[in-house]
Amino acid sequence: MMKDYLVRGIVPSKNCRVFACQTTQLLEEARQKHGLWPTASAALGRMMSATLMLAAMNKNHEKMTVSINGGGPIGSMIATTNSDGKIKAFVANPEVHYTYNDTGKLAVGVAVGHEGNLQVIRDMGLKEPFVGTVPLQSGEIGDDFSYYFMVSEQTPSVVSVGVLVNDTNEILASGGFIIQLLPEATEEDIVYIENVMKDFPPVSSLIHDGKKPEDILRMLFEDVEILGTQDLYFECDCSKEQMKAALITVGKKEIQAMIDEDHGCEMTCHFCNQKYQFNEEELKELLLEM
Ligand code: ZN
């Protein structure tokens, strides 16, 4: 299996910058950790691909969190990365599966819903993080990110993200690409991009056919210049210490009840489903520390 990575490049002849990524392995890892059903896999995979490409747009390794809540059965979705190629993410309800009757395709927009927002929080190490919020367009994720770039960052962008799942729910392919117009883009550049997008195959089938991210960019633009690559992983940075801090916020009374009634407690990380046990002794120590 090929490792996941992202490439970024520019197309001077068409005045745009481009990103493409393959996220098959990291989505498969997320699927196994969270027990994602196919449409939930597709939603989270599209979101992680778009988030990783969004993060690749900034040069500083800032922390970036994207949350989507469209009011659909999947509930809220959150993805976080430090712009270092590592991402962690979850959906509130992983056991969600819908397909469209006419095409049989995974109905991501139905699972996610579109009565809500896409929010991007960028922590640039300043006092206040940058928060950009836009209403969801379709809940299909690609459209929603495209709208975010247009409205929140004033950058017209084509966002194509996709996921392919097999009969036993394993991830066959996941990834995507983004084309962003630079301010000097001309009417001809826009027409070129519109035309090339017209009959462009779904990105998930290209990846499934073995096309690498740079191959996909070359299919779009013959003269693309690749500027850099970055390996991508699903990786959570949770720890028992972190869980302890979360436990403290529960309050003394609750912790005392855990000691008296359950003689311990178990905490689960939302992002990776890792479970952390605290026994009676540890909870008593915690009470003393508080
Ligand atoms: Zn975790």
PDB file of C-alpha atoms and ligand atoms in Angstrom:
ATOM      1  CA  MET A   1       0.000   0.000   0.000  1.00  0.00           C
ATOM      2  CA  MET A   2       1.219   3.455  -0.876  1.00  0.00           C
ATOM      3  CA  LYS A   3       1.784   5.905   1.948  1.00  0.00           C
ATOM      4  CA  ASP A   4      -0.352   9.029   2.252  1.00  0.00           C
ATOM      5  CA  TYR A   5       1.073  12.363   1.251  1.00  0.00           C
ATOM      6  CA  LEU A   6       0.256  15.794  -0.039  1.00  0.00           C
ATOM      7  CA  VAL A   7       1.852  17.838  -2.798  1.00  0.00           C
ATOM      8  CA  ARG A   8       1.631  21.543  -3.414  1.00  0.00           C
ATOM      9  CA  GLY A   9       2.490  23.338  -6.596  1.00  0.00           C
ATOM     10  CA  ILE A  10       1.976  26.340  -8.820  1.00  0.00           C
ATOM     11  CA  VAL A  11       0.879  26.745 -12.412  1.00  0.00           C
ATOM     12  CA  PRO A  12       2.430  30.029 -13.590  1.00  0.00           C
ATOM     13  CA  SER A  13       0.824  29.768 -17.055  1.00  0.00           C
ATOM     14  CA  LYS A  14      -2.665  29.660 -15.490  1.00  0.00           C
ATOM     15  CA  ASN A  15      -2.055  31.907 -12.460  1.00  0.00           C
ATOM     16  CA  CYS A  16      -3.104  29.405  -9.869  1.00  0.00           C
ATOM     17  CA  ARG A  17      -1.720  27.379  -7.035  1.00  0.00           C
ATOM     18  CA  VAL A  18      -2.653  23.754  -6.523  1.00  0.00           C
ATOM     19  CA  PHE A  19      -2.736  21.093  -3.822  1.00  0.00           C
ATOM     20  CA  ALA A  20      -3.430  17.366  -4.055  1.00  0.00           C
ATOM     21  CA  CYS A  21      -3.397  14.622  -1.481  1.00  0.00           C
ATOM     22  CA  GLN A  22      -3.914  10.960  -0.934  1.00  0.00           C
ATOM     23  CA  THR A  23      -5.421  10.029   2.445  1.00  0.00           C
ATOM     24  CA  THR A  24      -6.455   6.375   1.935  1.00  0.00           C
ATOM     25  CA  GLN A  25      -4.341   4.910   4.740  1.00  0.00           C
ATOM     26  CA  LEU A  26      -5.127   7.542   7.324  1.00  0.00           C
ATOM     27  CA  LEU A  27      -8.842   7.274   6.625  1.00  0.00           C
ATOM     28  CA  GLU A  28      -8.652   3.479   6.947  1.00  0.00           C
ATOM     29  CA  GLU A  29      -6.964   3.995  10.309  1.00  0.00           C
ATOM     30  CA  ALA A  30      -9.709   6.426  11.374  1.00  0.00           C
ATOM     31  CA  ARG A  31     -12.336   3.967  10.164  1.00  0.00           C
ATOM     32  CA  GLN A  32     -10.898   1.178  12.306  1.00  0.00           C
ATOM     33  CA  LYS A  33     -10.507   3.383  15.373  1.00  0.00           C
ATOM     34  CA  HIS A  34     -13.995   4.878  15.154  1.00  0.00           C
ATOM     35  CA  GLY A  35     -15.962   2.028  13.559  1.00  0.00           C
ATOM     36  CA  LEU A  36     -17.099   4.304  10.719  1.00  0.00           C
ATOM     37  CA  TRP A  37     -19.853   3.089   8.423  1.00  0.00           C
ATOM     38  CA  PRO A  38     -19.330   3.887   4.712  1.00  0.00           C
ATOM     39  CA  THR A  39     -21.083   7.253   4.480  1.00  0.00           C
ATOM     40  CA  ALA A  40     -19.443   8.386   7.716  1.00  0.00           C
ATOM     41  CA  SER A  41     -16.084   7.281   6.262  1.00  0.00           C
ATOM     42  CA  ALA A  42     -16.769   9.302   3.137  1.00  0.00           C
ATOM     43  CA  ALA A  43     -17.727  12.395   5.113  1.00  0.00           C
ATOM     44  CA  LEU A  44     -14.753  12.237   7.460  1.00  0.00           C
ATOM     45  CA  GLY A  45     -12.339  11.330   4.662  1.00  0.00           C
ATOM     46  CA  ARG A  46     -13.424  14.283   2.540  1.00  0.00           C
ATOM     47  CA  MET A  47     -13.174  16.562   5.548  1.00  0.00           C
ATOM     48  CA  MET A  48      -9.690  15.352   6.508  1.00  0.00           C
ATOM     49  CA  SER A  49      -8.403  15.712   2.933  1.00  0.00           C
ATOM     50  CA  ALA A  50      -9.718  19.270   2.681  1.00  0.00           C
ATOM     51  CA  THR A  51      -8.433  20.173   6.159  1.00  0.00           C
ATOM     52  CA  LEU A  52      -4.940  18.856   5.407  1.00  0.00           C
ATOM     53  CA  MET A  53      -4.784  20.851   2.162  1.00  0.00           C
ATOM     54  CA  LEU A  54      -6.115  23.940   3.936  1.00  0.00           C
ATOM     55  CA  ALA A  55      -3.403  23.503   6.566  1.00  0.00           C
ATOM     56  CA  ALA A  56      -0.755  23.145   3.851  1.00  0.00           C
ATOM     57  CA  MET A  57      -1.587  26.673   2.709  1.00  0.00           C
ATOM     58  CA  ASN A  58       0.087  28.272   5.698  1.00  0.00           C
ATOM     59  CA  LYS A  59       3.812  28.198   6.130  1.00  0.00           C
ATOM     60  CA  ASN A  60       3.856  28.385   9.918  1.00  0.00           C
ATOM     61  CA  HIS A  61       2.963  25.209  11.736  1.00  0.00           C
ATOM     62  CA  GLU A  62      -0.150  26.693  13.242  1.00  0.00           C
ATOM     63  CA  LYS A  63      -2.835  24.654  14.904  1.00  0.00           C
ATOM     64  CA  MET A  64      -5.962  24.399  12.803  1.00  0.00           C
ATOM     65  CA  THR A  65      -9.333  22.988  13.757  1.00  0.00           C
ATOM     66  CA  VAL A  66     -12.208  22.552  11.349  1.00  0.00           C
ATOM     67  CA  SER A  67     -15.672  21.753  12.624  1.00  0.00           C
ATOM     68  CA  ILE A  68     -18.766  20.997  10.606  1.00  0.00           C
ATOM     69  CA  ASN A  69     -22.226  20.684  12.037  1.00  0.00           C
ATOM     70  CA  GLY A  70     -24.980  20.429   9.472  1.00  0.00           C
ATOM     71  CA  GLY A  71     -27.763  19.097  11.679  1.00  0.00           C
ATOM     72  CA  GLY A  72     -27.730  15.723   9.890  1.00  0.00           C
ATOM     73  CA  PRO A  73     -27.605  12.274  11.512  1.00  0.00           C
ATOM     74  CA  ILE A  74     -23.809  12.234  11.602  1.00  0.00           C
ATOM     75  CA  GLY A  75     -23.801  15.067  14.158  1.00  0.00           C
ATOM     76  CA  SER A  76     -20.769  17.291  14.546  1.00  0.00           C
ATOM     77  CA  MET A  77     -17.485  16.506  12.844  1.00  0.00           C
ATOM     78  CA  ILE A  78     -14.156  17.843  14.062  1.00  0.00           C
ATOM     79  CA  ALA A  79     -10.674  17.613  12.539  1.00  0.00           C
ATOM     80  CA  THR A  80      -7.514  19.066  14.062  1.00  0.00           C
ATOM     81  CA  THR A  81      -3.973  19.349  12.703  1.00  0.00           C
ATOM     82  CA  ASN A  82      -0.853  21.265  13.643  1.00  0.00           C
ATOM     83  CA  SER A  83      -0.170  21.735   9.933  1.00  0.00           C
ATOM     84  CA  ASP A  84       2.573  19.106  10.246  1.00  0.00           C
ATOM     85  CA  GLY A  85       0.836  16.397   8.219  1.00  0.00           C
ATOM     86  CA  LYS A  86      -0.654  14.754  11.296  1.00  0.00           C
ATOM     87  CA  ILE A  87      -4.400  14.903  11.713  1.00  0.00           C
ATOM     88  CA  LYS A  88      -6.932  13.622  14.225  1.00  0.00           C
ATOM     89  CA  ALA A  89     -10.661  13.693  13.650  1.00  0.00           C
ATOM     90  CA  PHE A  90     -14.002  12.242  14.636  1.00  0.00           C
ATOM     91  CA  VAL A  91     -17.710  12.326  13.877  1.00  0.00           C
ATOM     92  CA  ALA A  92     -20.316  12.283  16.646  1.00  0.00           C
ATOM     93  CA  ASN A  93     -22.206   9.329  15.147  1.00  0.00           C
ATOM     94  CA  PRO A  94     -19.945   6.954  13.196  1.00  0.00           C
ATOM     95  CA  GLU A  95     -22.695   4.432  12.427  1.00  0.00           C
ATOM     96  CA  VAL A  96     -24.299   6.383   9.618  1.00  0.00           C
ATOM     97  CA  HIS A  97     -24.893   5.079   6.113  1.00  0.00           C
ATOM     98  CA  TYR A  98     -27.003   6.550   3.319  1.00  0.00           C
ATOM     99  CA  THR A  99     -26.799   6.245  -0.447  1.00  0.00           C
ATOM    100  CA  TYR A 100     -28.498   8.241  -3.174  1.00  0.00           C
ATOM    101  CA  ASN A 101     -31.251   6.209  -4.867  1.00  0.00           C
ATOM    102  CA  ASP A 102     -30.473   7.423  -8.380  1.00  0.00           C
ATOM    103  CA  THR A 103     -26.693   6.974  -8.439  1.00  0.00           C
ATOM    104  CA  GLY A 104     -26.052   4.565  -5.567  1.00  0.00           C
ATOM    105  CA  LYS A 105     -23.335   6.951  -4.393  1.00  0.00           C
ATOM    106  CA  LEU A 106     -22.610   7.570  -0.713  1.00  0.00           C
ATOM    107  CA  ALA A 107     -24.994  10.330   0.362  1.00  0.00           C
ATOM    108  CA  VAL A 108     -22.577  12.491   2.336  1.00  0.00           C
ATOM    109  CA  GLY A 109     -24.833  15.563   2.101  1.00  0.00           C
ATOM    110  CA  VAL A 110     -27.706  13.626   3.656  1.00  0.00           C
ATOM    111  CA  ALA A 111     -25.538  12.275   6.484  1.00  0.00           C
ATOM    112  CA  VAL A 112     -23.955  15.654   7.239  1.00  0.00           C
ATOM    113  CA  GLY A 113     -26.969  17.875   6.549  1.00  0.00           C
ATOM    114  CA  HIS A 114     -26.719  21.492   5.456  1.00  0.00           C
ATOM    115  CA  GLU A 115     -28.478  23.401   8.187  1.00  0.00           C
ATOM    116  CA  GLY A 116     -25.394  24.646   9.921  1.00  0.00           C
ATOM    117  CA  ASN A 117     -21.854  25.930   9.570  1.00  0.00           C
ATOM    118  CA  LEU A 118     -18.347  25.095   8.586  1.00  0.00           C
ATOM    119  CA  GLN A 119     -15.955  26.718  11.004  1.00  0.00           C
ATOM    120  CA  VAL A 120     -12.185  27.079  10.754  1.00  0.00           C
ATOM    121  CA  ILE A 121     -10.196  28.041  13.825  1.00  0.00           C
ATOM    122  CA  ARG A 122      -6.554  28.966  13.207  1.00  0.00           C
ATOM    123  CA  ASP A 123      -4.375  29.412  16.235  1.00  0.00           C
ATOM    124  CA  MET A 124      -1.483  31.551  15.073  1.00  0.00           C
ATOM    125  CA  GLY A 125      -0.036  31.943  18.548  1.00  0.00           C
ATOM    126  CA  LEU A 126      -1.676  35.341  18.960  1.00  0.00           C
ATOM    127  CA  LYS A 127      -4.014  36.244  21.790  1.00  0.00           C
ATOM    128  CA  GLU A 128      -7.138  35.561  19.761  1.00  0.00           C
ATOM    129  CA  PRO A 129      -7.346  32.748  17.227  1.00  0.00           C
ATOM    130  CA  PHE A 130      -8.647  33.530  13.744  1.00  0.00           C
ATOM    131  CA  VAL A 131     -12.162  32.113  13.377  1.00  0.00           C
ATOM    132  CA  GLY A 132     -13.865  31.882   9.989  1.00  0.00           C
ATOM    133  CA  THR A 133     -17.436  30.632   9.840  1.00  0.00           C
ATOM    134  CA  VAL A 134     -19.598  30.098   6.758  1.00  0.00           C
ATOM    135  CA  PRO A 135     -23.005  28.482   6.311  1.00  0.00           C
ATOM    136  CA  LEU A 136     -22.899  25.011   4.778  1.00  0.00           C
ATOM    137  CA  GLN A 137     -23.909  24.849   1.111  1.00  0.00           C
ATOM    138  CA  SER A 138     -24.698  21.168   0.571  1.00  0.00           C
ATOM    139  CA  GLY A 139     -22.988  19.205   3.321  1.00  0.00           C
ATOM    140  CA  GLU A 140     -21.068  17.375   0.580  1.00  0.00           C
ATOM    141  CA  ILE A 141     -17.875  18.919   2.062  1.00  0.00           C
ATOM    142  CA  GLY A 142     -16.123  19.902  -1.205  1.00  0.00           C
ATOM    143  CA  ASP A 143     -18.696  22.605  -2.010  1.00  0.00           C
ATOM    144  CA  ASP A 144     -18.623  23.770   1.567  1.00  0.00           C
ATOM    145  CA  PHE A 145     -14.857  24.271   1.643  1.00  0.00           C
ATOM    146  CA  SER A 146     -15.023  25.978  -1.741  1.00  0.00           C
ATOM    147  CA  TYR A 147     -17.560  28.431  -0.320  1.00  0.00           C
ATOM    148  CA  TYR A 148     -15.371  28.944   2.751  1.00  0.00           C
ATOM    149  CA  PHE A 149     -12.372  29.907   0.583  1.00  0.00           C
ATOM    150  CA  MET A 150     -14.508  32.301  -1.441  1.00  0.00           C
ATOM    151  CA  VAL A 151     -16.243  34.054   1.446  1.00  0.00           C
ATOM    152  CA  SER A 152     -13.792  33.818   4.312  1.00  0.00           C
ATOM    153  CA  GLU A 153     -10.476  34.035   2.475  1.00  0.00           C
ATOM    154  CA  GLN A 154     -11.609  35.806  -0.727  1.00  0.00           C
ATOM    155  CA  THR A 155      -9.911  33.111  -2.821  1.00  0.00           C
ATOM    156  CA  PRO A 156     -11.948  31.492  -5.597  1.00  0.00           C
ATOM    157  CA  SER A 157     -11.163  27.777  -5.372  1.00  0.00           C
ATOM    158  CA  VAL A 158     -12.132  24.467  -6.875  1.00  0.00           C
ATOM    159  CA  VAL A 159     -12.250  21.836  -4.124  1.00  0.00           C
ATOM    160  CA  SER A 160     -12.597  18.202  -5.142  1.00  0.00           C
ATOM    161  CA  VAL A 161     -12.497  15.533  -2.437  1.00  0.00           C
ATOM    162  CA  GLY A 162     -13.639  11.934  -2.608  1.00  0.00           C
ATOM    163  CA  VAL A 163     -13.675   8.538  -0.940  1.00  0.00           C
ATOM    164  CA  LEU A 164     -14.237   5.053  -2.296  1.00  0.00           C
ATOM    165  CA  VAL A 165     -15.308   2.212   0.033  1.00  0.00           C
ATOM    166  CA  ASN A 166     -15.500  -1.530  -0.777  1.00  0.00           C
ATOM    167  CA  ASP A 167     -18.217  -4.106   0.063  1.00  0.00           C
ATOM    168  CA  THR A 168     -16.728  -4.855   3.450  1.00  0.00           C
ATOM    169  CA  ASN A 169     -16.522  -1.123   4.288  1.00  0.00           C
ATOM    170  CA  GLU A 170     -12.740  -0.852   3.914  1.00  0.00           C
ATOM    171  CA  ILE A 171     -11.330   2.304   2.360  1.00  0.00           C
ATOM    172  CA  LEU A 172     -10.232   1.725  -1.233  1.00  0.00           C
ATOM    173  CA  ALA A 173      -9.276   5.313  -1.994  1.00  0.00           C
ATOM    174  CA  SER A 174      -9.415   8.742  -0.379  1.00  0.00           C
ATOM    175  CA  GLY A 175      -7.973  12.076  -1.376  1.00  0.00           C
ATOM    176  CA  GLY A 176      -8.557  15.247  -3.287  1.00  0.00           C
ATOM    177  CA  PHE A 177      -7.231  18.380  -4.903  1.00  0.00           C
ATOM    178  CA  ILE A 178      -7.678  22.129  -4.637  1.00  0.00           C
ATOM    179  CA  ILE A 179      -7.129  24.707  -7.373  1.00  0.00           C
ATOM    180  CA  GLN A 180      -6.873  28.311  -6.175  1.00  0.00           C
ATOM    181  CA  LEU A 181      -6.841  31.323  -8.446  1.00  0.00           C
ATOM    182  CA  LEU A 182      -4.134  33.868  -7.727  1.00  0.00           C
ATOM    183  CA  PRO A 183      -5.135  37.547  -7.787  1.00  0.00           C
ATOM    184  CA  GLU A 184      -3.546  37.978 -11.238  1.00  0.00           C
ATOM    185  CA  ALA A 185      -5.701  35.231 -12.813  1.00  0.00           C
ATOM    186  CA  THR A 186      -7.346  36.213 -16.100  1.00  0.00           C
ATOM    187  CA  GLU A 187     -10.678  35.369 -17.688  1.00  0.00           C
ATOM    188  CA  GLU A 188      -8.865  32.818 -19.905  1.00  0.00           C
ATOM    189  CA  ASP A 189      -7.414  31.084 -16.839  1.00  0.00           C
ATOM    190  CA  ILE A 190     -10.894  30.759 -15.368  1.00  0.00           C
ATOM    191  CA  VAL A 191     -12.286  29.379 -18.634  1.00  0.00           C
ATOM    192  CA  TYR A 192      -9.431  26.859 -18.815  1.00  0.00           C
ATOM    193  CA  ILE A 193     -10.161  25.605 -15.306  1.00  0.00           C
ATOM    194  CA  GLU A 194     -13.906  25.416 -15.948  1.00  0.00           C
ATOM    195  CA  ASN A 195     -13.262  23.366 -19.085  1.00  0.00           C
ATOM    196  CA  VAL A 196     -10.743  21.006 -17.531  1.00  0.00           C
ATOM    197  CA  MET A 197     -13.135  20.379 -14.624  1.00  0.00           C
ATOM    198  CA  LYS A 198     -16.097  19.618 -16.905  1.00  0.00           C
ATOM    199  CA  ASP A 199     -15.259  16.002 -17.698  1.00  0.00           C
ATOM    200  CA  PHE A 200     -12.653  15.398 -15.038  1.00  0.00           C
ATOM    201  CA  PRO A 201     -13.038  11.930 -13.464  1.00  0.00           C
ATOM    202  CA  PRO A 202     -13.915  11.628  -9.754  1.00  0.00           C
ATOM    203  CA  VAL A 203     -10.735  12.018  -7.704  1.00  0.00           C
ATOM    204  CA  SER A 204     -11.470   8.853  -5.692  1.00  0.00           C
ATOM    205  CA  SER A 205     -11.505   6.684  -8.827  1.00  0.00           C
ATOM    206  CA  LEU A 206      -8.248   8.263 -10.042  1.00  0.00           C
ATOM    207  CA  ILE A 207      -6.584   7.377  -6.744  1.00  0.00           C
ATOM    208  CA  HIS A 208      -8.082   3.913  -6.865  1.00  0.00           C
ATOM    209  CA  ASP A 209      -6.600   3.523 -10.368  1.00  0.00           C
ATOM    210  CA  GLY A 210      -3.169   4.225  -8.885  1.00  0.00           C
ATOM    211  CA  LYS A 211      -2.800   7.872  -9.837  1.00  0.00           C
ATOM    212  CA  LYS A 212      -0.550   9.727  -7.400  1.00  0.00           C
ATOM    213  CA  PRO A 213      -1.337  13.261  -6.207  1.00  0.00           C
ATOM    214  CA  GLU A 214       1.221  14.742  -8.634  1.00  0.00           C
ATOM    215  CA  ASP A 215      -0.224  12.663 -11.505  1.00  0.00           C
ATOM    216  CA  ILE A 216      -3.650  14.163 -10.810  1.00  0.00           C
ATOM    217  CA  LEU A 217      -2.220  17.691 -10.848  1.00  0.00           C
ATOM    218  CA  ARG A 218      -0.481  16.944 -14.174  1.00  0.00           C
ATOM    219  CA  MET A 219      -3.784  15.709 -15.612  1.00  0.00           C
ATOM    220  CA  LEU A 220      -5.227  19.109 -14.707  1.00  0.00           C
ATOM    221  CA  PHE A 221      -2.241  21.223 -15.744  1.00  0.00           C
ATOM    222  CA  GLU A 222       0.524  19.844 -17.967  1.00  0.00           C
ATOM    223  CA  ASP A 223       3.017  22.428 -16.764  1.00  0.00           C
ATOM    224  CA  VAL A 224       2.402  22.307 -13.022  1.00  0.00           C
ATOM    225  CA  GLU A 225       5.520  22.935 -10.932  1.00  0.00           C
ATOM    226  CA  ILE A 226       5.631  20.819  -7.775  1.00  0.00           C
ATOM    227  CA  LEU A 227       6.992  22.895  -4.884  1.00  0.00           C
ATOM    228  CA  GLY A 228       6.900  20.411  -2.039  1.00  0.00           C
ATOM    229  CA  THR A 229       5.477  17.263  -0.521  1.00  0.00           C
ATOM    230  CA  GLN A 230       4.416  16.301   2.986  1.00  0.00           C
ATOM    231  CA  ASP A 231       3.709  12.870   4.466  1.00  0.00           C
ATOM    232  CA  LEU A 232       0.290  12.522   6.073  1.00  0.00           C
ATOM    233  CA  TYR A 233      -0.772  10.479   9.099  1.00  0.00           C
ATOM    234  CA  PHE A 234      -3.741   9.955  11.365  1.00  0.00           C
ATOM    235  CA  GLU A 235      -2.181  10.570  14.756  1.00  0.00           C
ATOM    236  CA  CYS A 236      -3.647  11.615  18.073  1.00  0.00           C
ATOM    237  CA  ASP A 237      -1.611  13.400  20.724  1.00  0.00           C
ATOM    238  CA  CYS A 238      -3.808  12.486  23.685  1.00  0.00           C
ATOM    239  CA  SER A 239      -2.258  11.293  26.950  1.00  0.00           C
ATOM    240  CA  LYS A 240      -3.249  10.242  30.429  1.00  0.00           C
ATOM    241  CA  GLU A 241      -2.089  13.652  31.691  1.00  0.00           C
ATOM    242  CA  GLN A 242      -4.467  15.371  29.300  1.00  0.00           C
ATOM    243  CA  MET A 243      -7.324  13.129  30.415  1.00  0.00           C
ATOM    244  CA  LYS A 244      -6.475  13.949  34.024  1.00  0.00           C
ATOM    245  CA  ALA A 245      -6.857  17.646  33.242  1.00  0.00           C
ATOM    246  CA  ALA A 246     -10.246  16.947  31.672  1.00  0.00           C
ATOM    247  CA  LEU A 247     -11.264  14.881  34.679  1.00  0.00           C
ATOM    248  CA  ILE A 248     -10.469  17.776  37.034  1.00  0.00           C
ATOM    249  CA  THR A 249     -13.020  19.948  35.249  1.00  0.00           C
ATOM    250  CA  VAL A 250     -15.710  17.400  36.171  1.00  0.00           C
ATOM    251  CA  GLY A 251     -15.523  18.609  39.789  1.00  0.00           C
ATOM    252  CA  LYS A 252     -14.771  17.166  43.217  1.00  0.00           C
ATOM    253  CA  LYS A 253     -18.269  15.920  43.913  1.00  0.00           C
ATOM    254  CA  GLU A 254     -18.407  13.874  40.716  1.00  0.00           C
ATOM    255  CA  ILE A 255     -14.971  12.401  41.292  1.00  0.00           C
ATOM    256  CA  GLN A 256     -15.935  11.421  44.837  1.00  0.00           C
ATOM    257  CA  ALA A 257     -18.985   9.660  43.400  1.00  0.00           C
ATOM    258  CA  MET A 258     -16.749   7.774  40.934  1.00  0.00           C
ATOM    259  CA  ILE A 259     -14.627   6.631  43.895  1.00  0.00           C
ATOM    260  CA  ASP A 260     -17.577   5.607  46.057  1.00  0.00           C
ATOM    261  CA  GLU A 261     -19.790   4.030  43.426  1.00  0.00           C
ATOM    262  CA  ASP A 262     -17.501   2.773  40.659  1.00  0.00           C
ATOM    263  CA  HIS A 263     -14.100   2.560  42.412  1.00  0.00           C
ATOM    264  CA  GLY A 264     -12.522   4.137  39.340  1.00  0.00           C
ATOM    265  CA  CYS A 265     -13.398   5.531  35.957  1.00  0.00           C
ATOM    266  CA  GLU A 266     -12.676   5.201  32.283  1.00  0.00           C
ATOM    267  CA  MET A 267     -12.128   8.164  29.978  1.00  0.00           C
ATOM    268  CA  THR A 268     -12.229   7.876  26.188  1.00  0.00           C
ATOM    269  CA  CYS A 269     -10.494  10.244  23.774  1.00  0.00           C
ATOM    270  CA  HIS A 270     -13.038  11.482  21.206  1.00  0.00           C
ATOM    271  CA  PHE A 271     -10.403  11.814  18.508  1.00  0.00           C
ATOM    272  CA  CYS A 272      -8.947   8.301  18.583  1.00  0.00           C
ATOM    273  CA  ASN A 273     -11.142   6.228  20.916  1.00  0.00           C
ATOM    274  CA  GLN A 274      -8.165   5.423  23.137  1.00  0.00           C
ATOM    275  CA  LYS A 275      -9.415   4.492  26.615  1.00  0.00           C
ATOM    276  CA  TYR A 276      -7.725   5.635  29.810  1.00  0.00           C
ATOM    277  CA  GLN A 277      -8.413   3.926  33.147  1.00  0.00           C
ATOM    278  CA  PHE A 278      -8.190   5.681  36.487  1.00  0.00           C
ATOM    279  CA  ASN A 279      -8.333   3.438  39.544  1.00  0.00           C
ATOM    280  CA  GLU A 280      -9.575   4.383  42.994  1.00  0.00           C
ATOM    281  CA  GLU A 281      -6.099   5.358  44.223  1.00  0.00           C
ATOM    282  CA  GLU A 282      -5.479   7.629  41.259  1.00  0.00           C
ATOM    283  CA  LEU A 283      -8.829   9.346  41.716  1.00  0.00           C
ATOM    284  CA  LYS A 284      -8.104   9.903  45.411  1.00  0.00           C
ATOM    285  CA  GLU A 285      -4.725  11.433  44.535  1.00  0.00           C
ATOM    286  CA  LEU A 286      -6.452  13.646  42.019  1.00  0.00           C
ATOM    287  CA  LEU A 287      -8.866  14.883  44.692  1.00  0.00           C
ATOM    288  CA  LEU A 288      -5.924  15.795  46.913  1.00  0.00           C
ATOM    289  CA  GLU A 289      -4.272  17.720  44.064  1.00  0.00           C
ATOM    290  CA  MET A 290      -7.425  19.747  43.416  1.00  0.00           C
TER     291      MET A 290
HETATM  292 ZN    ZN B   1      -6.627  10.442  21.328  1.00  0.00          ZN
END
